[in-house]
Coordinates of C-alpha atoms in Angstrom, one line a residue:
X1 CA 0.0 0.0 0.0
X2 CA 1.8 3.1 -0.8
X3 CA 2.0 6.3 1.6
X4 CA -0.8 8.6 1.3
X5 CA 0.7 11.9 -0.4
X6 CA 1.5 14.5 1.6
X7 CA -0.5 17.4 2.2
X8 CA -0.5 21.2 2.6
X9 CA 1.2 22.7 6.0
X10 CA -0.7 22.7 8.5
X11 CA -1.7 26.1 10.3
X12 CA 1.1 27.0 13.0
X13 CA 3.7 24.6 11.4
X14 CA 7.5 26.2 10.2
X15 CA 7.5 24.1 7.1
X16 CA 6.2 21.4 5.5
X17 CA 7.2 17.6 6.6
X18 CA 8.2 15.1 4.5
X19 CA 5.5 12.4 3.8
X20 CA 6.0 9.4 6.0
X21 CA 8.9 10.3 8.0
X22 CA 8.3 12.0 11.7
X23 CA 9.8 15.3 13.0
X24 CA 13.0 15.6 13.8
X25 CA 14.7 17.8 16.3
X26 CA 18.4 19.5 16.1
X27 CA 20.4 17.7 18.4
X28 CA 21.0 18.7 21.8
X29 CA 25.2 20.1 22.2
X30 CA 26.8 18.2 24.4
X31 CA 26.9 19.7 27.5
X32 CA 30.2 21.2 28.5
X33 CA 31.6 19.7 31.4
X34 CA 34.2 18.2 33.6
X35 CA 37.4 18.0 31.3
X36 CA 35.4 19.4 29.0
X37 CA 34.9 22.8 30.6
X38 CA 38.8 22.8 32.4
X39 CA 40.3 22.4 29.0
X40 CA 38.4 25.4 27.8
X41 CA 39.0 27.5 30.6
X42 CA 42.8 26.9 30.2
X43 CA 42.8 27.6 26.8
X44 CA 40.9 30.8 27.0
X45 CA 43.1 31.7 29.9
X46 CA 45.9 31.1 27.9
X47 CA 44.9 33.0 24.8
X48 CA 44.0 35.8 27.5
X49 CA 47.2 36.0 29.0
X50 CA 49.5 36.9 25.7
X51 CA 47.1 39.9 25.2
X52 CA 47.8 40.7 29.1
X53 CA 51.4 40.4 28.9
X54 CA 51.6 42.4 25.5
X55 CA 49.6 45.3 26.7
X56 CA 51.8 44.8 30.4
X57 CA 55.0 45.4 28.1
X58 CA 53.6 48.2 26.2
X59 CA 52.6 50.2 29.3
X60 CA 55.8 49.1 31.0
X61 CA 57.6 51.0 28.1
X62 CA 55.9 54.0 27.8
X63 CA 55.7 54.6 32.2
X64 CA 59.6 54.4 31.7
X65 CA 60.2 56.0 28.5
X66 CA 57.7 58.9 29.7
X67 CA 60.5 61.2 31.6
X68 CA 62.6 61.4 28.4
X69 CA 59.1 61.9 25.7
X70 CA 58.1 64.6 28.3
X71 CA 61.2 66.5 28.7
X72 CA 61.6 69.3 26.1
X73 CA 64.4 69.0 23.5
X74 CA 66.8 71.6 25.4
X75 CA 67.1 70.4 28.9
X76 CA 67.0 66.6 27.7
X77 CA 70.3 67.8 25.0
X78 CA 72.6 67.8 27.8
X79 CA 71.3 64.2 29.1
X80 CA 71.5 62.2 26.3
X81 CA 74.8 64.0 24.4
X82 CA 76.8 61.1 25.9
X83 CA 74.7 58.9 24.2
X84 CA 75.4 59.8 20.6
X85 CA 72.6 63.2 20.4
X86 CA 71.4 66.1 20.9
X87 CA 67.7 65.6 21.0
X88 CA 65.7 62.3 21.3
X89 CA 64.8 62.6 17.5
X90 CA 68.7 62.7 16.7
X91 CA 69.4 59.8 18.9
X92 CA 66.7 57.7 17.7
X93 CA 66.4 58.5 13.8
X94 CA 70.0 56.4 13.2
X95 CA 69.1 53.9 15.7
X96 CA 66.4 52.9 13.7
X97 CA 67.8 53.2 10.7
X98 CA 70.7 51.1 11.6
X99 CA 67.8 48.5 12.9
X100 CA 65.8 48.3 10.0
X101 CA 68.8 47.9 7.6
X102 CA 70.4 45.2 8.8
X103 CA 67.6 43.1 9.5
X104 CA 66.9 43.9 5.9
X105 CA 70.3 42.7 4.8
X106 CA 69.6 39.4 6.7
X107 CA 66.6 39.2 4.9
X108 CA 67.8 39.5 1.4
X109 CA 70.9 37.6 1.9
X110 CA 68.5 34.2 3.9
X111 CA 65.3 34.1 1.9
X112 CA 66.8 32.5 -1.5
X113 CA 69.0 30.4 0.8
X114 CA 66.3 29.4 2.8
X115 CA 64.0 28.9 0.0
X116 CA 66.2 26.8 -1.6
X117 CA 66.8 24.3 1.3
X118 CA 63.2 23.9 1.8
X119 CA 62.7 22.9 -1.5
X120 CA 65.6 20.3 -2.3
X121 CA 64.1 18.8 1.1
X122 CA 60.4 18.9 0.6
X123 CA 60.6 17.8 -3.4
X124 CA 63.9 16.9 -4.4
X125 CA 66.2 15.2 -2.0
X126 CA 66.0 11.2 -0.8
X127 CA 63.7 10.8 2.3
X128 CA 66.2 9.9 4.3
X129 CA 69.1 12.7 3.2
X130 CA 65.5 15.1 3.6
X131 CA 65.0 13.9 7.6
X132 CA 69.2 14.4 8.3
X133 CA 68.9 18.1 6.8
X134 CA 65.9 19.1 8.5
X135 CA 67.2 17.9 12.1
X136 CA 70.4 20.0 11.2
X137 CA 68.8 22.8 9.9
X138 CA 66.6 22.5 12.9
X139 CA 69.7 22.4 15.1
X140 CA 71.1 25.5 14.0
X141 CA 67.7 27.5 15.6
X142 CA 69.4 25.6 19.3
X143 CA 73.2 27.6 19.0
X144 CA 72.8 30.7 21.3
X145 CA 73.1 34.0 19.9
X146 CA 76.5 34.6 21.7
X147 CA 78.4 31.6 19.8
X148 CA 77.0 33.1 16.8
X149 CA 78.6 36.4 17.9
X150 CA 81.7 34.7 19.2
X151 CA 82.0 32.9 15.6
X152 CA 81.1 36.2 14.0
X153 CA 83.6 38.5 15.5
X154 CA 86.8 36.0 15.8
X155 CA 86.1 33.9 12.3
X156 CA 84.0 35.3 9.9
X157 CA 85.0 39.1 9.8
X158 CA 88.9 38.3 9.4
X159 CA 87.7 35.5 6.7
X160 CA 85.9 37.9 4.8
X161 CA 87.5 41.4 4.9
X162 CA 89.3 40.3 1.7
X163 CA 86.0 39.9 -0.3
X164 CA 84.6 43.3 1.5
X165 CA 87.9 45.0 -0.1
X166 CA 87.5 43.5 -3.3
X167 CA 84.1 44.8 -3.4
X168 CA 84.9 48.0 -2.8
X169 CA 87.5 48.2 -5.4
X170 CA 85.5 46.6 -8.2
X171 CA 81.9 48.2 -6.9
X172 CA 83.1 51.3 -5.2
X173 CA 80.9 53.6 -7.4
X174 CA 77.6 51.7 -6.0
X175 CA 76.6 53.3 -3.1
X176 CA 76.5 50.1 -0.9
X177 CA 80.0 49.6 -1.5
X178 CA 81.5 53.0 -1.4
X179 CA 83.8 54.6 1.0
X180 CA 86.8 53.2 2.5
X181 CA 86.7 49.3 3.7
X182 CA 87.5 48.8 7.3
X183 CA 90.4 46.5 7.3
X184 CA 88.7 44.6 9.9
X185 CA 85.7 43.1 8.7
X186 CA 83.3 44.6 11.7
X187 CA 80.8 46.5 9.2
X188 CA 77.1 45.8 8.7
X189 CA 77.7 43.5 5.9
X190 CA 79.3 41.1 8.4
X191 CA 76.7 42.0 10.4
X192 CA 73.8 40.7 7.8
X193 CA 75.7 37.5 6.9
X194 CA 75.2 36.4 10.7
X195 CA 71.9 37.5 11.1
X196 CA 71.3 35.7 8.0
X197 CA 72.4 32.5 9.5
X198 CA 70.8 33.1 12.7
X199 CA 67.4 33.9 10.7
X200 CA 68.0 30.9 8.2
X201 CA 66.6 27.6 10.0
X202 CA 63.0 29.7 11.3
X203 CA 62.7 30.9 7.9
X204 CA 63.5 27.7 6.4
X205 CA 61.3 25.1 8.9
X206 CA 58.2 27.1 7.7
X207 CA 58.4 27.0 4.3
X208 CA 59.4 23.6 4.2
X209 CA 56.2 22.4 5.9
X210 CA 54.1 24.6 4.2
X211 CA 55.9 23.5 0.7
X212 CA 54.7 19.8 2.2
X213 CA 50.8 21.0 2.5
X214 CA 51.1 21.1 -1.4
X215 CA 47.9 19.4 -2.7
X216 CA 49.1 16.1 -4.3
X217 CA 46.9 16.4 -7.0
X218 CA 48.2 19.6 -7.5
X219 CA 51.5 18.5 -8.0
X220 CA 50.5 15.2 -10.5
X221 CA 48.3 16.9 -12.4
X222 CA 51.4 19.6 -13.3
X223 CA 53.2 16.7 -14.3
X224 CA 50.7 14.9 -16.1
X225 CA 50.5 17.8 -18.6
X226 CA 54.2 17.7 -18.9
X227 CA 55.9 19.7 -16.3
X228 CA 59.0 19.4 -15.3
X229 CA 59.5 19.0 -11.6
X230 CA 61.1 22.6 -11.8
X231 CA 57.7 23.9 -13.9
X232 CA 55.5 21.7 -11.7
X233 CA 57.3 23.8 -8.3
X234 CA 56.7 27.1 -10.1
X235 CA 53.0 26.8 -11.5
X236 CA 51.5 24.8 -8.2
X237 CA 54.3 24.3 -5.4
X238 CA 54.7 28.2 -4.7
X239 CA 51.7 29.9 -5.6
X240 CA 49.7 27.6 -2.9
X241 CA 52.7 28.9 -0.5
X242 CA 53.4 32.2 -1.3
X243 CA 51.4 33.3 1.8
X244 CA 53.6 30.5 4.3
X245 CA 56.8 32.2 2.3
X246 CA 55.5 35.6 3.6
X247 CA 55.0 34.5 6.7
X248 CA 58.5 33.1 7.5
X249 CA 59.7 35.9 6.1
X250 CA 58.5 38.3 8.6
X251 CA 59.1 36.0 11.4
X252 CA 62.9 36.2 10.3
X253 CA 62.6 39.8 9.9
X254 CA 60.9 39.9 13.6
X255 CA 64.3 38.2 15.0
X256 CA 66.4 39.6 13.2
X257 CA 64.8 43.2 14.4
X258 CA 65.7 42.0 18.1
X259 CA 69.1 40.4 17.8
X260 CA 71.5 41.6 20.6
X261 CA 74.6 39.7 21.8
X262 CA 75.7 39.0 17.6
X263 CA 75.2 43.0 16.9
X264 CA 77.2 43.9 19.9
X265 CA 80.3 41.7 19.3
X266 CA 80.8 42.4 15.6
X267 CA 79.8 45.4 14.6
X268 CA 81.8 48.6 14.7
X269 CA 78.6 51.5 16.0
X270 CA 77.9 54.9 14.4
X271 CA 75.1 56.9 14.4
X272 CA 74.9 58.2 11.3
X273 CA 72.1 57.6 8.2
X274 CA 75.0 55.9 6.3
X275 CA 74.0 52.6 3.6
X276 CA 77.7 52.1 3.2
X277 CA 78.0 48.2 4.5
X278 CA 82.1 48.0 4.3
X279 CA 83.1 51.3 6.3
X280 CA 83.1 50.9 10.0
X281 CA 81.8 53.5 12.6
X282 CA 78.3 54.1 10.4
X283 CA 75.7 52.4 12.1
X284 CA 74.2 50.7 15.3
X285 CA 71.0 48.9 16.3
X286 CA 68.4 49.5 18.8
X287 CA 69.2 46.5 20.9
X288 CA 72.9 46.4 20.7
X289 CA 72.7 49.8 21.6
X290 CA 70.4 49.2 24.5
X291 CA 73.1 46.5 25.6
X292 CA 76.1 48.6 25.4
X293 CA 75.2 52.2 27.0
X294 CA 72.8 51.0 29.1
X295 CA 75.2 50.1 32.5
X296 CA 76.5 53.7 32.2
X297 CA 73.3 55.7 31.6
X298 CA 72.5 58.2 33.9
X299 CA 68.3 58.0 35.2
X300 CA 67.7 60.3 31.8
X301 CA 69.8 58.5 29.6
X302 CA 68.0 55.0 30.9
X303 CA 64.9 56.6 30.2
X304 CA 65.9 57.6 26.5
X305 CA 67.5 53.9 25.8
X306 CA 63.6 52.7 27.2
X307 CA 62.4 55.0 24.8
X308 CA 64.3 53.1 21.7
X309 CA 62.9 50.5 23.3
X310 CA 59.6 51.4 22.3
X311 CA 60.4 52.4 19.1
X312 CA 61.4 48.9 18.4
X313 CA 58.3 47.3 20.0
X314 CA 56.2 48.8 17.5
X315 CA 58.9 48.4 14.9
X316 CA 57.8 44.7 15.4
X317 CA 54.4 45.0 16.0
X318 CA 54.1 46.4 12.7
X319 CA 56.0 44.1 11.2
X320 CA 53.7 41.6 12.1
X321 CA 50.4 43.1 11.5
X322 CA 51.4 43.3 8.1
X323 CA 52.5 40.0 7.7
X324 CA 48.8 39.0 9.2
X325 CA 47.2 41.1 6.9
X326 CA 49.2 39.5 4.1
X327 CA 48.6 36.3 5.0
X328 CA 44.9 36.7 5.7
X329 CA 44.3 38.2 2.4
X330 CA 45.5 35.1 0.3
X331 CA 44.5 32.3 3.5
X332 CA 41.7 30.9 1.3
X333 CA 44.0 30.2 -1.7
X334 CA 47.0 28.8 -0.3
X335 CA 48.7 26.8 2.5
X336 CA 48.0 29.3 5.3
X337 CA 45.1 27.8 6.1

């Protein structure tokens, strides 16, 4: 006997019901308890607690950088002259400027490195050769930042002062190069090749996994067509990760932005807007410069060192809204997601 069909909506009802088969109701949520209810307290507590401590720094820096934002320019000259200006704006400017260009040395000198590793381990070396290089890589991100200094300042800027001089006799009308070459090595250029290193195994952990998320199909269908494995890691391999690349990117940038000890032992400090990377006595960096005035500071002088501090807090906390709203734009499309 079949079903009788079924007929109009009754008065009342939300919508019609299928002929034959009963109402149904949404199931109920499980109720949130127990281990339930502690896990999500912790984790909201946790999530709660970065925002607390970042806001906690913040005010922390501006309550101690206050005395030297408030002071007028003429009575804070005579405070901070021992500390390389006249006025907070002429001690900070070079400070900043001598921050933001190495880190973007490192940068330019690790991405294609970086880049490059991740990709012979994710697509073209042997499994096993592919596990060895990513523990060392891996290990690299484990040497403290003084060996790396250490290593800097005693190997690598005697090693290399011969390439820094012939680069400034063969490049010396580039700007970059120009000037006279310190004939010990302890320039910003040295400077960016350790930072580089330093910056290379974050940098180059994140782009491998994200080169891994790579759709499989992706990848066979590239070669089905008739890639090559280098076409197949241009057309599907990289687009799908140019979002993870940005991302490591600006988490190399962040640490290269805050790098202390390495700064301190190698480079030769100036304050000046120089871009000459061979000549010693041009630049300096926030946080080396924090680290080497800061047990001789007067309370003024403390204050103004704080206040560089905050300069390079928000130096890195734009750094990385950017690289958020990078990533977020492109998330949908890619392996950010």
């Amino acid at each position: 006997m079949t079903p009788a069909p079924a007929g109009p909506p009754q008065p009342g009802s939300s919508r019609p019901r299928r002929a034959g088969l009963p109402g149904r109701r949404a199931p109920k949520r499980a109720a949130d308890r127990g281990a339930s209810r502690v896990f999500r307290w912790l984790a909201t507590g946790a999530g709660t607690l970065i925002l607390v401590v970042l806001a906690a720094v913040a005010v922390f820096l501006v309550i101690k950088a206050w005395p030297a934002l408030s002071t007028p320019a003429g009575q804070l000259a005579d405070e901070v002259s021992l500390l390389g200006g006249s006025t907070l704006l002429e001690f900070v400017g070079p400070l900043v400027f001598g921050t933001v260009l190495a880190a973007a040395l490192a940068l330019v000198l690790a991405m294609p490195v970086a880049l490059g590793i991740a990709l012979f381990i994710s697509h073209y070396s042997p499994r096993r050769l592919a596990n060895a290089l990513g523990y060392v890589v891996d290990l690299l991100a484990a040497i403290p930042s003084v060996v790396y200094g250490l290593w800097g300042s005693l190997v690598l800027a005697p090693a290399i002062q011969p390439l820094w001089a012939w680069l400034g006799d063969t490049f010396g009308w580039i700007p970059l190069f120009s000037g006279v070459v310190s004939p010990t090595g302890r320039v910003l250029a040295t400077v960016g090749m350790v930072l580089a290193v330093m910056i290379l195994p974050i940098i180059t952990a994140v782009t491998r996994e994200v080169f891994l998320q790579t759709p499989r199909l992706h990848e066979e269908a590239a070669l089905a067509l008739g890639a090559t494995r280098w076409e197949m890691v241009r057309t599907a391999v990289l687009p799908f990760a140019r979002s993870g690349i940005v991302s490591a990117a600006m988490l190399g940038l962040g640490r290269a932005l805050g790098e202390t000890m390495a700064v301190l032992m190698i480079l030769s400090p100036g304050m000046l807007y120089s871009f000459k990377l061979l000549v010693a006595g041009q630049q300096q960096t926030i946080a080396a410069n924090i680290a080497g005035q800061f047990p001789e500071a007067n309370p003024m002088g403390v204050s103004t060192l704080i206040a560089t501090g905050l300069a390079l807090f928000l130096i890195t906390l734009l750094v990385n809204m950017a690289a958020r709203a990078i990533v977020a734009r492109r998330k949908d499309f890619s392996g950010a997601n």
